[in-house]
Coordinates of C-alpha atoms in Angstrom, one line a residue:
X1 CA 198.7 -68.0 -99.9
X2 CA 196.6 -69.4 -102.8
X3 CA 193.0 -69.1 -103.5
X4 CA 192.1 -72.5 -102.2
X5 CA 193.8 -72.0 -99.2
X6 CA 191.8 -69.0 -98.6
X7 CA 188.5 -70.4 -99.5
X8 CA 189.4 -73.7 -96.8
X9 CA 190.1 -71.4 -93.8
X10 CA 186.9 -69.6 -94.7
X11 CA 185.0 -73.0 -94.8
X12 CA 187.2 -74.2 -91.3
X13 CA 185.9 -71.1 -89.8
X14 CA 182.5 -71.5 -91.0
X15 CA 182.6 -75.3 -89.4
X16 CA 183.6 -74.2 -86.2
X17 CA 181.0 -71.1 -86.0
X18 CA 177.8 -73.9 -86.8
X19 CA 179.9 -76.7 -84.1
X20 CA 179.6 -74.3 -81.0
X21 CA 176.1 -73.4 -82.1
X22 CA 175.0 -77.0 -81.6
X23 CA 177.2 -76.8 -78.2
X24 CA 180.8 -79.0 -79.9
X25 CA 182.9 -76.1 -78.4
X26 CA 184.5 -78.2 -76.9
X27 CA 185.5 -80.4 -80.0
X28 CA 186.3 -77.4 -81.9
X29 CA 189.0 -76.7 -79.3
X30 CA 190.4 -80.5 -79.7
X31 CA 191.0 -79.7 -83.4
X32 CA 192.9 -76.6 -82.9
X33 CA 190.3 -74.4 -85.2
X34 CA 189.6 -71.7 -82.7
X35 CA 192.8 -69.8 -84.3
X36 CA 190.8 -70.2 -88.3
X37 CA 188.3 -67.6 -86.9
X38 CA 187.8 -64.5 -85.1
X39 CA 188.2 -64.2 -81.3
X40 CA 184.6 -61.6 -80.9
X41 CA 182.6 -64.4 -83.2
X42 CA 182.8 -67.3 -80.7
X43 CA 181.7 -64.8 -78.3
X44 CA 178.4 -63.6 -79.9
X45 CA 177.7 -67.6 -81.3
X46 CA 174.3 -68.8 -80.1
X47 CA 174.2 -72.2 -77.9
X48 CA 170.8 -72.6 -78.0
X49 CA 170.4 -74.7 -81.0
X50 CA 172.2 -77.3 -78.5
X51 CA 169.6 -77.4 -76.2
X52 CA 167.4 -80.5 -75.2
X53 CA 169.3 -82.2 -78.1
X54 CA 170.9 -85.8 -78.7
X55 CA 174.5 -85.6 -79.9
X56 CA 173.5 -87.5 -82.8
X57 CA 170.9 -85.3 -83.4
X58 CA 173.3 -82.5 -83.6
X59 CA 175.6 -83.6 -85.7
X60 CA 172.6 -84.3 -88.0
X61 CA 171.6 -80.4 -88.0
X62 CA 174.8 -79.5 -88.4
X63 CA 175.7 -81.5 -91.2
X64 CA 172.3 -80.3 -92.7
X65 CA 173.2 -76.5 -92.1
X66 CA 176.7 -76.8 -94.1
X67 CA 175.0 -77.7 -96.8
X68 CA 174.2 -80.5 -99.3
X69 CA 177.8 -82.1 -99.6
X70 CA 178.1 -82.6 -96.3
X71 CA 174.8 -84.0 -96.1
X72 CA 175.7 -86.7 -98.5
X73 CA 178.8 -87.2 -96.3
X74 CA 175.9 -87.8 -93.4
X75 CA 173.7 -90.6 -95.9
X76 CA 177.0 -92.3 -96.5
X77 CA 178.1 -92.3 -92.8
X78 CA 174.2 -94.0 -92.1
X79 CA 175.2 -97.0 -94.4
X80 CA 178.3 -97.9 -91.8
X81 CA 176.9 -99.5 -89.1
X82 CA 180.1 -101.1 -88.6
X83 CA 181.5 -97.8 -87.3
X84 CA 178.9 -96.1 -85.9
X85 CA 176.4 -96.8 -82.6
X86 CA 173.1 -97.2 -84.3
X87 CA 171.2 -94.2 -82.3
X88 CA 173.6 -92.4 -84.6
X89 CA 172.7 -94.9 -87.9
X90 CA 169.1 -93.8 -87.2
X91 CA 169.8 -90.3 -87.2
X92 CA 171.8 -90.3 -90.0
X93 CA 169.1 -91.9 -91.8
X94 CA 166.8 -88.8 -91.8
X95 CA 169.1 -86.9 -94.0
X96 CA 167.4 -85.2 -97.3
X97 CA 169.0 -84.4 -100.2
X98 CA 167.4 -81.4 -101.4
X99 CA 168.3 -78.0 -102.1
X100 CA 166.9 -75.4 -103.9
X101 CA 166.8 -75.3 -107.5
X102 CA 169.3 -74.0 -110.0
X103 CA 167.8 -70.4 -112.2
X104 CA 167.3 -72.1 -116.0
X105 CA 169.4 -69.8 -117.5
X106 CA 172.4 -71.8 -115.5
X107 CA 170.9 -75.1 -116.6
X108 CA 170.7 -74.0 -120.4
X109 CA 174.2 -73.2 -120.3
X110 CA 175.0 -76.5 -118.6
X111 CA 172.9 -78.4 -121.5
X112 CA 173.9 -76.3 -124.3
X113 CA 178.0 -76.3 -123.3
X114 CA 176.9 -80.5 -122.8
X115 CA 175.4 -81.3 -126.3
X116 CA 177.3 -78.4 -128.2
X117 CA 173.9 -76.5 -129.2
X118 CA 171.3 -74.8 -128.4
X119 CA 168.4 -75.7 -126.0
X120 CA 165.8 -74.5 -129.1
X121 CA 168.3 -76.7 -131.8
X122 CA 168.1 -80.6 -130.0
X123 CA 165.2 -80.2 -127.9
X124 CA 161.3 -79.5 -129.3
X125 CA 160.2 -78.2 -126.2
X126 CA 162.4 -77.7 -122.9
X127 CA 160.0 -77.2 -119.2
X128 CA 162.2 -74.3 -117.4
X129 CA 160.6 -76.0 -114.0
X130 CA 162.2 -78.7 -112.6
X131 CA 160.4 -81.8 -111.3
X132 CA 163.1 -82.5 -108.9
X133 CA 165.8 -80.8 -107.3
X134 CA 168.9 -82.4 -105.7
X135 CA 172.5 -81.4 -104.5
X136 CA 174.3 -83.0 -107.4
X137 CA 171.9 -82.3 -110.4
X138 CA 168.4 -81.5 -111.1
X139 CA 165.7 -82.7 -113.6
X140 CA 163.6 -81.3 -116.0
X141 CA 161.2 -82.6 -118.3
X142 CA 161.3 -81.8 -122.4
X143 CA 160.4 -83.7 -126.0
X144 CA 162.7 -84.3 -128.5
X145 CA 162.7 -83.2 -132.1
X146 CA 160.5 -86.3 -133.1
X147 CA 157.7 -85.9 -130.2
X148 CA 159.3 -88.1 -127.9
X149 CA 158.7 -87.3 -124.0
X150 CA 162.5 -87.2 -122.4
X151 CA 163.4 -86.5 -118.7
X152 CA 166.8 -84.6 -118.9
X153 CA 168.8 -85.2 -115.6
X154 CA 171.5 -81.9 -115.3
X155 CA 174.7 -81.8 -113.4
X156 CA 174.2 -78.3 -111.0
X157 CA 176.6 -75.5 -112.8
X158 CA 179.9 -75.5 -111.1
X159 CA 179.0 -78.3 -108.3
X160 CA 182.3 -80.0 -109.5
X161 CA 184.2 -76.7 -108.1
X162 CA 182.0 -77.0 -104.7
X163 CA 182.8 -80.4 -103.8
X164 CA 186.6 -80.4 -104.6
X165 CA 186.7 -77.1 -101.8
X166 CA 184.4 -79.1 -99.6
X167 CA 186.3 -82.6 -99.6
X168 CA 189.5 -80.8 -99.6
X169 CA 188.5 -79.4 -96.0
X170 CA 186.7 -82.8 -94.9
X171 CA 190.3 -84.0 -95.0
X172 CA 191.3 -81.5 -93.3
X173 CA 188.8 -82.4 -90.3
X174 CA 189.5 -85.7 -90.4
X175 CA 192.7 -85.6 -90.2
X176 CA 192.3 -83.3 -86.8
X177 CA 190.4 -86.0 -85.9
X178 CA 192.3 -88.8 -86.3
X179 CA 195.3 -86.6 -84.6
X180 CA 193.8 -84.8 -81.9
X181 CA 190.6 -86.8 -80.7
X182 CA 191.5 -90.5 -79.6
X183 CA 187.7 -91.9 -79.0
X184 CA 187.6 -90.6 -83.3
X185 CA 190.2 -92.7 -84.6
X186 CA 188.1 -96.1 -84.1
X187 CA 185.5 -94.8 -86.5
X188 CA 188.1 -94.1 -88.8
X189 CA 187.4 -90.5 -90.5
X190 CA 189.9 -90.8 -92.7
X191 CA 189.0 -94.1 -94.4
X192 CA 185.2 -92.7 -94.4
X193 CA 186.3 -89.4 -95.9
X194 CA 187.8 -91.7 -99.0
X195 CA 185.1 -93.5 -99.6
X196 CA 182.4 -90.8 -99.6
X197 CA 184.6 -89.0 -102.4
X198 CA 184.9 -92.0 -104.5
X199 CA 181.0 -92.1 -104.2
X200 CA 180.4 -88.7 -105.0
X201 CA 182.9 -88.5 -107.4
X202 CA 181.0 -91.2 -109.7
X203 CA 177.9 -89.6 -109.0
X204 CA 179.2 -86.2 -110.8
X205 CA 179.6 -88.0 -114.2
X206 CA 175.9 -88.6 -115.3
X207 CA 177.3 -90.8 -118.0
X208 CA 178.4 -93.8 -115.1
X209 CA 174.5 -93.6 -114.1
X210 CA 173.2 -93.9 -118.0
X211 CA 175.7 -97.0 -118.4
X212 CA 174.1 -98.5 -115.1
X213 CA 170.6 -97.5 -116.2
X214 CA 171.5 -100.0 -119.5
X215 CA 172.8 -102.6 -117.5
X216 CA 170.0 -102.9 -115.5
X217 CA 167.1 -102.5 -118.5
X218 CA 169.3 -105.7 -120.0
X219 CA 168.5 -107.8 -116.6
X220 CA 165.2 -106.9 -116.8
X221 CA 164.5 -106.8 -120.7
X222 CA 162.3 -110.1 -120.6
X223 CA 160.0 -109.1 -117.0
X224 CA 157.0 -107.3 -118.3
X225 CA 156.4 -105.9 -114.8
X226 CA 159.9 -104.4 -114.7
X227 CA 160.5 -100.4 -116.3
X228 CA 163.8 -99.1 -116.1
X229 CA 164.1 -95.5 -118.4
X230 CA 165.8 -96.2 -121.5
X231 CA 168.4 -93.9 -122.1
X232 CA 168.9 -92.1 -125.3
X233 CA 172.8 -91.6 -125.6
X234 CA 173.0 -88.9 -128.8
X235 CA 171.4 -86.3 -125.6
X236 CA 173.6 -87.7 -122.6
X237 CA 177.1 -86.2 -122.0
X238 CA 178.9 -86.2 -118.6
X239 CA 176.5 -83.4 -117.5
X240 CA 173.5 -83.8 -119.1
X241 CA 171.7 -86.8 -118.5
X242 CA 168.8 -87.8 -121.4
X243 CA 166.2 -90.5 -120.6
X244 CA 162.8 -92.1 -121.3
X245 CA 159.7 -90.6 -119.5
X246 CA 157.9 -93.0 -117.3
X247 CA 154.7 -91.5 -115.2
X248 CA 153.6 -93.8 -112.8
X249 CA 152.4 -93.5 -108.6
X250 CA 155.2 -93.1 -106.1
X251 CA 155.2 -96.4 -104.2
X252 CA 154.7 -95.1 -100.8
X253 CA 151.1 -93.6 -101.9
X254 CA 149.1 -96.2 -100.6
X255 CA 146.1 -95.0 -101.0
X256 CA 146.2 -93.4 -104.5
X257 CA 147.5 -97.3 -105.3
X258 CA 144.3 -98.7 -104.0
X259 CA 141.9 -96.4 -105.5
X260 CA 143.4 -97.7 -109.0
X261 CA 142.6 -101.2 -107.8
X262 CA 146.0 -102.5 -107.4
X263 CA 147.2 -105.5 -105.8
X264 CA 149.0 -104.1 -103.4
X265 CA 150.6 -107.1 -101.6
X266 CA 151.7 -108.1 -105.2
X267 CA 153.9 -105.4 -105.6
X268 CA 154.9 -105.7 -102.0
X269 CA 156.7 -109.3 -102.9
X270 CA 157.1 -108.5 -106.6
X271 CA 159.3 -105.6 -105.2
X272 CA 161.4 -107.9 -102.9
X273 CA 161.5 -110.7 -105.2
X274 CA 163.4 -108.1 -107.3
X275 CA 165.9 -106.9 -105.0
X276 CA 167.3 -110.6 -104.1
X277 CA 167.4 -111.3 -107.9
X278 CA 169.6 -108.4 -108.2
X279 CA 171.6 -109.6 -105.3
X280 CA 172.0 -112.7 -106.1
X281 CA 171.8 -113.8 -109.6
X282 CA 173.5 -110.6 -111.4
X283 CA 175.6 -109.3 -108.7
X284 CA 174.5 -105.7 -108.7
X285 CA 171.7 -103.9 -106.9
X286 CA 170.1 -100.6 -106.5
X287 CA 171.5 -98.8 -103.9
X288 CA 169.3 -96.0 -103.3
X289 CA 165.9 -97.9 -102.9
X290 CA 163.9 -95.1 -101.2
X291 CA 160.8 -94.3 -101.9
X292 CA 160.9 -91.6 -104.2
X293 CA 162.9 -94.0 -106.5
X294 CA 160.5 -96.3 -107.3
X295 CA 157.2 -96.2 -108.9
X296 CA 154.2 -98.3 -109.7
X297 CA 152.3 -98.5 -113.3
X298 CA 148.7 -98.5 -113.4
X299 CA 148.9 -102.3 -114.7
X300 CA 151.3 -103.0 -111.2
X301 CA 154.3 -102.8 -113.3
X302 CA 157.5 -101.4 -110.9
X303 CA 159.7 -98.3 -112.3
X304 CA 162.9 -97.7 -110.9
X305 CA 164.5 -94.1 -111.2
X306 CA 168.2 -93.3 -110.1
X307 CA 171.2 -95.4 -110.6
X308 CA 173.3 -92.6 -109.6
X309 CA 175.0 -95.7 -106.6
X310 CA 174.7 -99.4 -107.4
X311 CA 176.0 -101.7 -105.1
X312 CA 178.6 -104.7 -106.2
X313 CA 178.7 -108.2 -104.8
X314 CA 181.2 -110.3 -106.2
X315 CA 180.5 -114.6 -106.2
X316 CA 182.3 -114.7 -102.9
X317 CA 180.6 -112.0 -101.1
X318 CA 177.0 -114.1 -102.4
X319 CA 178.5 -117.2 -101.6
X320 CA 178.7 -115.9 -97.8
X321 CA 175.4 -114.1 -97.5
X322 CA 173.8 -117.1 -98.9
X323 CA 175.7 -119.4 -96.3
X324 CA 174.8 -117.2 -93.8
X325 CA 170.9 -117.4 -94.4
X326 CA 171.2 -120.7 -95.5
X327 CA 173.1 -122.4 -92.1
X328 CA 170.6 -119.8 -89.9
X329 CA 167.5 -121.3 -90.7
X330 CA 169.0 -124.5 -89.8
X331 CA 170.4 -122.9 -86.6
X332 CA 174.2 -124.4 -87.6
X333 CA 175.2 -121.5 -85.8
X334 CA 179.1 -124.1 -85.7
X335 CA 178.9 -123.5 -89.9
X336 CA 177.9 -120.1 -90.0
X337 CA 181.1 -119.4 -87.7
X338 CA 183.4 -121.4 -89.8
X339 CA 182.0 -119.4 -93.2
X340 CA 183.3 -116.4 -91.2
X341 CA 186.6 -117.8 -90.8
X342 CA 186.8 -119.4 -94.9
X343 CA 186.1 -116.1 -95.7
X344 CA 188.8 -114.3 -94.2
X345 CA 186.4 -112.2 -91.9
X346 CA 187.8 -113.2 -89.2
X347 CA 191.5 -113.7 -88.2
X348 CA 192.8 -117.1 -86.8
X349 CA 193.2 -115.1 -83.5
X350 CA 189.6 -115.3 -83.0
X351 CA 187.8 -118.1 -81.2
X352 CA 185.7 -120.0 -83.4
X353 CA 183.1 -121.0 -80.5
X354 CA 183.4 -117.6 -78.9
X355 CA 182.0 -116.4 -81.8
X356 CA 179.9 -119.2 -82.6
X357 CA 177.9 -118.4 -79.2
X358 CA 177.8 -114.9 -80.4
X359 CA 176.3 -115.9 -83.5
X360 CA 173.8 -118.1 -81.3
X361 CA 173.0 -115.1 -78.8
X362 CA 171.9 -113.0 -82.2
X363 CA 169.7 -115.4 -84.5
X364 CA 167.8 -117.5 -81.5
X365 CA 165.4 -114.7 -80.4
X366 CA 164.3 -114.9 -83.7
X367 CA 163.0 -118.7 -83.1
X368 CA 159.3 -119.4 -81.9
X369 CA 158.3 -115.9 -83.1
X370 CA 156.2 -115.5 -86.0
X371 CA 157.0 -114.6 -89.5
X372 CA 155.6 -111.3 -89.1
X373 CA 157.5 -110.5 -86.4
X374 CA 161.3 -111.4 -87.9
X375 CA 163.2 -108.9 -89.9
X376 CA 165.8 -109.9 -92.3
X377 CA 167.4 -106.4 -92.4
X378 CA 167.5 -105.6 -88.5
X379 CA 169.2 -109.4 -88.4
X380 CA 171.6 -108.6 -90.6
X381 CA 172.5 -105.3 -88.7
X382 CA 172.9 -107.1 -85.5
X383 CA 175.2 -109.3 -87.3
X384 CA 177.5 -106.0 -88.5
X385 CA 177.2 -104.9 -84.8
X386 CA 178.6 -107.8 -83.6
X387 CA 181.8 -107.9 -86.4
X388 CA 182.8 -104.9 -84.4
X389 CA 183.9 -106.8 -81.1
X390 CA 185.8 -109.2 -83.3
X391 CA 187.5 -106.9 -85.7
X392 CA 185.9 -108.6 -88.5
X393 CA 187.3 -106.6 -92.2
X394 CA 183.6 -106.0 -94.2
X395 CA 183.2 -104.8 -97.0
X396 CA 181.8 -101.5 -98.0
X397 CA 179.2 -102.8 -100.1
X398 CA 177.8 -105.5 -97.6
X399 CA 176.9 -102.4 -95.4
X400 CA 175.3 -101.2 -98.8
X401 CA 173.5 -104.0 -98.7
X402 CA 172.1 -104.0 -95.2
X403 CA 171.0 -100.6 -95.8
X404 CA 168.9 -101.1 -99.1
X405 CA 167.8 -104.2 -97.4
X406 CA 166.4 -101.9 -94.3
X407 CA 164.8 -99.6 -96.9
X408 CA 163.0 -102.0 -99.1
X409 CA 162.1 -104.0 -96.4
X410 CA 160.4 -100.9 -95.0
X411 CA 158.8 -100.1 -98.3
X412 CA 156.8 -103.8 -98.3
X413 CA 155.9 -103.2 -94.9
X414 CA 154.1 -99.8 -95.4
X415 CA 152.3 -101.5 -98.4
X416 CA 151.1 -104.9 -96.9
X417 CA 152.8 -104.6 -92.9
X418 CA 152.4 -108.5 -92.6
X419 CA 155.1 -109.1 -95.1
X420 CA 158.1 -110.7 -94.7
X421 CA 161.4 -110.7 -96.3
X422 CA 162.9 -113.8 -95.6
X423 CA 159.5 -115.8 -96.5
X424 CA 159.8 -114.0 -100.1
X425 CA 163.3 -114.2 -100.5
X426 CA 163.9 -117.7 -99.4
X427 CA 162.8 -119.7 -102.3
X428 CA 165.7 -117.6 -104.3
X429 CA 168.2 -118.0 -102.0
X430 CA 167.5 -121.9 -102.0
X431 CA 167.4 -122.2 -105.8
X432 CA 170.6 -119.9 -106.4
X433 CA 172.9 -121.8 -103.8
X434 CA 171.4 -125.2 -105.4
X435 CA 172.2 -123.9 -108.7
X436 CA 175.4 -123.1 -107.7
X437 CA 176.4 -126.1 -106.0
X438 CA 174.7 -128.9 -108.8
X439 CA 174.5 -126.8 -111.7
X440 CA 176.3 -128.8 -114.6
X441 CA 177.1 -125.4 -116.1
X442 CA 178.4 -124.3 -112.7
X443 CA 180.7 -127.6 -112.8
X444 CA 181.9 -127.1 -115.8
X445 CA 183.5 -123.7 -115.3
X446 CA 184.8 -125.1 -112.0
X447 CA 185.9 -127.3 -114.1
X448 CA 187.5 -124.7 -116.6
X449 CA 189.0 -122.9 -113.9
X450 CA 190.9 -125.7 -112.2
X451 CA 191.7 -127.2 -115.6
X452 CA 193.6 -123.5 -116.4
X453 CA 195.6 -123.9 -113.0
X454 CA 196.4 -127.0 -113.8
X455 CA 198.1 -126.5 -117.2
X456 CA 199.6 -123.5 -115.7
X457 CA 201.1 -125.9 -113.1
X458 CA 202.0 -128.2 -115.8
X459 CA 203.7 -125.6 -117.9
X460 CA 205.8 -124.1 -114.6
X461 CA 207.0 -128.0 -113.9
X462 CA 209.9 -127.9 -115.6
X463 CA 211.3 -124.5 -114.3
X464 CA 210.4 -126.0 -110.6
X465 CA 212.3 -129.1 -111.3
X466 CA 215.6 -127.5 -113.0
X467 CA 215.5 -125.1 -109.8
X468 CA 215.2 -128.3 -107.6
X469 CA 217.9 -130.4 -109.4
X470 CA 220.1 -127.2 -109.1
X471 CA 219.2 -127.0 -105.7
X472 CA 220.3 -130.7 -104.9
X473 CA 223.4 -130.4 -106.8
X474 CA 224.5 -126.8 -105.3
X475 CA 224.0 -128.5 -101.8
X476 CA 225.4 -132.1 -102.8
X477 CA 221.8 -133.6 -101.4
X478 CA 222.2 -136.7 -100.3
X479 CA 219.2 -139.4 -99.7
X480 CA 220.5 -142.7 -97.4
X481 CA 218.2 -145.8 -97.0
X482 CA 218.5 -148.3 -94.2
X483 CA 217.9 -152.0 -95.1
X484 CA 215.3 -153.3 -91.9
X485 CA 213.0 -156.1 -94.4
X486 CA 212.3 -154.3 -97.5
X487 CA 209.9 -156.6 -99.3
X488 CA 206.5 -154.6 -96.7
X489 CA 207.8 -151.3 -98.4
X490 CA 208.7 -152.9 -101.6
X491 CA 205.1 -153.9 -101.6
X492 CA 204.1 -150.3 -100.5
X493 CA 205.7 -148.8 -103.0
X494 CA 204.3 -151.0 -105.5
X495 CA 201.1 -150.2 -104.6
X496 CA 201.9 -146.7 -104.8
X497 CA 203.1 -147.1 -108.0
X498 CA 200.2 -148.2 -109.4
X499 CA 197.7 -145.8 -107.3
X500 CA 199.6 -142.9 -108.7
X501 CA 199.8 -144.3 -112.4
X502 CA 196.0 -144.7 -112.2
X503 CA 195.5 -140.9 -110.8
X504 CA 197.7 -139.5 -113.9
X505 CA 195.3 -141.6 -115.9
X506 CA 191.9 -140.1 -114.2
X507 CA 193.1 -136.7 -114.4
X508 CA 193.5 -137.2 -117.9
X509 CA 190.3 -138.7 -118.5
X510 CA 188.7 -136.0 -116.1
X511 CA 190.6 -133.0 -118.1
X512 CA 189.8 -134.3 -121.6
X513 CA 185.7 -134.6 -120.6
X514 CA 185.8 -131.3 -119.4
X515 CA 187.3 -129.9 -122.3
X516 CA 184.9 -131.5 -124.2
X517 CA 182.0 -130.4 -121.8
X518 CA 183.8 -126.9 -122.2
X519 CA 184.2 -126.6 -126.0
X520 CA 181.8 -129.1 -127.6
X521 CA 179.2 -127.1 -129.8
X522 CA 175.4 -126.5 -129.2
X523 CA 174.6 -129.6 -131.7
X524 CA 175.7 -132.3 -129.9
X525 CA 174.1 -134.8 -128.1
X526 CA 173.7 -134.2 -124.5
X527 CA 172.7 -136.1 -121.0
X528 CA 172.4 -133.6 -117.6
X529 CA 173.5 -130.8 -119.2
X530 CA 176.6 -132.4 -120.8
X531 CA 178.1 -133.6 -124.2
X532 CA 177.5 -137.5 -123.8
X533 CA 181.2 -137.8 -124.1
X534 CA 182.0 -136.0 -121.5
X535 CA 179.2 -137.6 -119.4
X536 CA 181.1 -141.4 -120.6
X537 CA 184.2 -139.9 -119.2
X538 CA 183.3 -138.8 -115.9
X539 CA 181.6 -142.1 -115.6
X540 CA 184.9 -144.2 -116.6
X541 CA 186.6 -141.7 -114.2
X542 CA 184.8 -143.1 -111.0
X543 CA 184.6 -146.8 -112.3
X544 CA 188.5 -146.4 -112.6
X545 CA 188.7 -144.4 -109.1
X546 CA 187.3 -146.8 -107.3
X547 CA 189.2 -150.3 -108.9
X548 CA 192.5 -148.0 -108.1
X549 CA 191.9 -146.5 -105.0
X550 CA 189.7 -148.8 -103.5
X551 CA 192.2 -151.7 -104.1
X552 CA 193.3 -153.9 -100.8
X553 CA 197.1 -154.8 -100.3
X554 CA 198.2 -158.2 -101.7

């Protein structure tokens, strides 16, 4: 029996010992553990942690007493509010990553095996104390050879060892879950188990969160009240993590904020004006919005700290969170149903005004209340609820979303409580899905996009049409006409003719001004956006549309 074997039924037997302390005996007998430890243990384990306790409550100290992988496991499990009841989503939410610091002498090694020399040789001065203490890595703060004040972000020594042990038995678990307890399986461990470890897996190479710490000071290069740590690369290795030192007041200190006279309200909607520009123009958003990540400047400016999990939306994802708000405030509740469906959220199975009324039940409280009154977030979460009763598929990174959304939303409230998100985030929602629908730019890589499918189609013709004329030849095809007055459809096809003669000759047009549009250099005359040619073209492209297609029968 290997080492790793060993070390699992040690850590199975240790799981079951804190699950009858907080009174899951019951579960541990589902799973079959009771033969991974001792018979006289389970008789001398205290139940009275259990008592006057939730069940979600419990599995909350429980995941807190196995320590801090599984307590990551327990933040992850908060943003699915697709699986889980939200008394649980609450709980879950109250989960701390801390842990008590790593000795220096365990971090030096970790630096100096990093950066391939000594502490004393690449750093002027190196504070043994660290400012902040987490389960993956901690910080500390040093100067570099030339003066310059650095905080240095380390991977804990051998926490890569610790979480390969630990997922290898959450597997484990979930896999007796899935097997042996049937109310489990519709939360899917399995799938939740997979996802945590590609989270946590990213997290341990500091190098993925200095790349996103970059991408995010390019968004932000040209907003004077936007700091994002630069990072200086020559000190950053996969555990070692080297960036700019930025002092500012932790957001949630309202008070200190006010004695330094600063407009709090400002940074309230300066803050969430900044999270929907993430969303929505670039695609990519801070995940891990709580409080402790983001500071304020003396001059109002807003720091963010830890990139260590970014969220992803692609255009289509946008597109239907946009829709969504977009069609609410209208209270289109039919289009917001149908999104669902163009989307692929829902299956054809589902009834479109079944969950059209659904949709209706949700969002109509919300009318004739005031603005103050309305949150975006917990909308959005009834929303998720509801994709439960009609097996809608979402993705991983709307849930994200919803929970960054519930966190900064919280954050403006505690600075200015009559804020609201969907009055600040509005006017960007508006302008992006306006941009995106009349946006010349916008057409023209529409444009470039079709135009590639179309030579594709172009190119593939002949191979389709050698396959069809084989086809007709293997199969001896045969096409019979019957005589009954021919000169109507003579006419017909005459017209036809001449209707699909025309079309060749639009798409051409059409196809050549968008190449243009597409390739034309910076130079050249332009009229809305677009190289005059191409703007001619389009406009001979409707005159000649509407002389062929609009053309009565003779």
């Amino acid at each position: 029996m290997g080492n790793q074997t060993l070390n699992n039924l040690r850590r199975l037997n240790q799981i079951a010992v804190v699950l009858i302390r907080y009174g899951f005996g019951g579960l541990v007998g589902q799973l079959r553990l009771i033969p991974f430890f001792p018979a006289i243990e389970r008789l001398f384990v205290s139940k009275k942690k259990a008592e006057g306790r939730s069940v979600p409550e419990r599995i909350r100290l429980v995941l807190e007493e196995l320590g801090p992988t599984f307590v990551k496991l327990g933040q992850i499990a908060s943003t699915r509010a697709d699986l889980l009841p939200p008394e649980w989503v609450d709980e879950f939410k109250k989960l701390q990553d801390m842990v008590p610091p790593v000795p220096f002498d365990e971090v030096r090694a970790v630096v100096e095996a990093s950066l391939k020399a000594p502490v004393s040789a690449r750093f002027k001065s190196f504070d043994p104390v660290p400012v902040a203490s987490a389960s993956i890595a901690q910080v500390h703060f040093a100067e570099l050879p030339d003066g310059t004040k650095v905080a240095v972000k380390v991977r804990r020594p051998g926490i890569d060892r610790v979480i390969v042990s630990d997922m290898s038995v959450m597997f484990t678990v979930a896999g007796l879950l899935e097997r042996y307890v049937p109310a489990a399986r519709r939360y899917r461990p399995m799938n939740v188990v997979a996802e945590y470890e590609r989270i946590i897996t990213s997290e341990q190479d500091l190098t993925i969160e200095g790349v996103n710490l970059s991408r995010f000071s390019e968004i932000f290069k040209n907003d004077p009240l936007v700091q994002i740590p630069k990072v200086h690369w020559d000190y950053t290795r996969e555990g070692v993590l080297t960036m700019e030192r930025i002092s500012g007041t932790p957001i949630d200190e309202v008070a200190v904020l006010q004695s330094k006279a600063i407009d709090i309200k400002a940074v309230a909607v300066k803050g969430i004006q900044l999270f929907f520009k993430q969303v929505f123009e670039h695609g990519i958003f801070h995940a891990d919005l709580h409080p402790g990540n983001i500071f304020v400047r003396d001059d109002g400016a807003i720091i963010y700290l830890d990139f260590g999990i970014v969220g992803r939306l692609d255009r289509d994802l946008r597109k239907y969170l946009a829709s969504m708000l977009f069609h609410l405030v209208r209270g289109d509740y039919r289009r917001m149903a149908a999104v669902h469906r163009e989307m692929g959220l829902i299956g054809e199975d589902v009834s479109l005004s079944e969950f059209e009324e659904a949709l209706r039940d949700i969002s109509e409280p919300m009318f004739g209340r005031t603005l103050e009154q309305i949150s975006i977030s917990a909308l959005l979460m009834k929303l998720i609820q509801t994709a439960r009763r009609f097996n809608m598929v979402l993705q991983p990174n709307l849930l994200l979303l919803q929970k960054s959304m519930v966190i900064i939303e919280g954050v403006g409230r505690q600075l200015y409580p009559d804020i609201n998100m969907w009055e600040v985030a509005r006017p960007l929602v508006y302008r992006w899905v306006i941009r995106e629908k009349l946006s010349p730019k916008k057409a023209v890589e529409k444009g470039r996009e079709r135009t590639e499918v179309l030579f594709d189609a172009v190119l593939d013709l002949p191979v389709r049409m050698d396959g069809f004329f084989k086809k007709a030849l293997a199969e001896q095809l045969k096409i019979g006409f019957v005589h009954h007055r021919l000169e109507p459809v003579t006419d017909e096809i005459n017209l036809a003719g001449k209707r699909v003669g025309g079309g060749i000759v639009i798409a051409s047009i059409i196809m050549a001004s968008t190449l243009a549009a597409i390739f034309s250099g910076d130079g050249v005359a332009k009229a809305f956006g677009l190289p005059l040619l191409s703007v001619a073209g389009f406009g001979l492209s409707f005159i000649l549309g509407y002389v062929f297609f609009a053309a009565k029968k003779r």
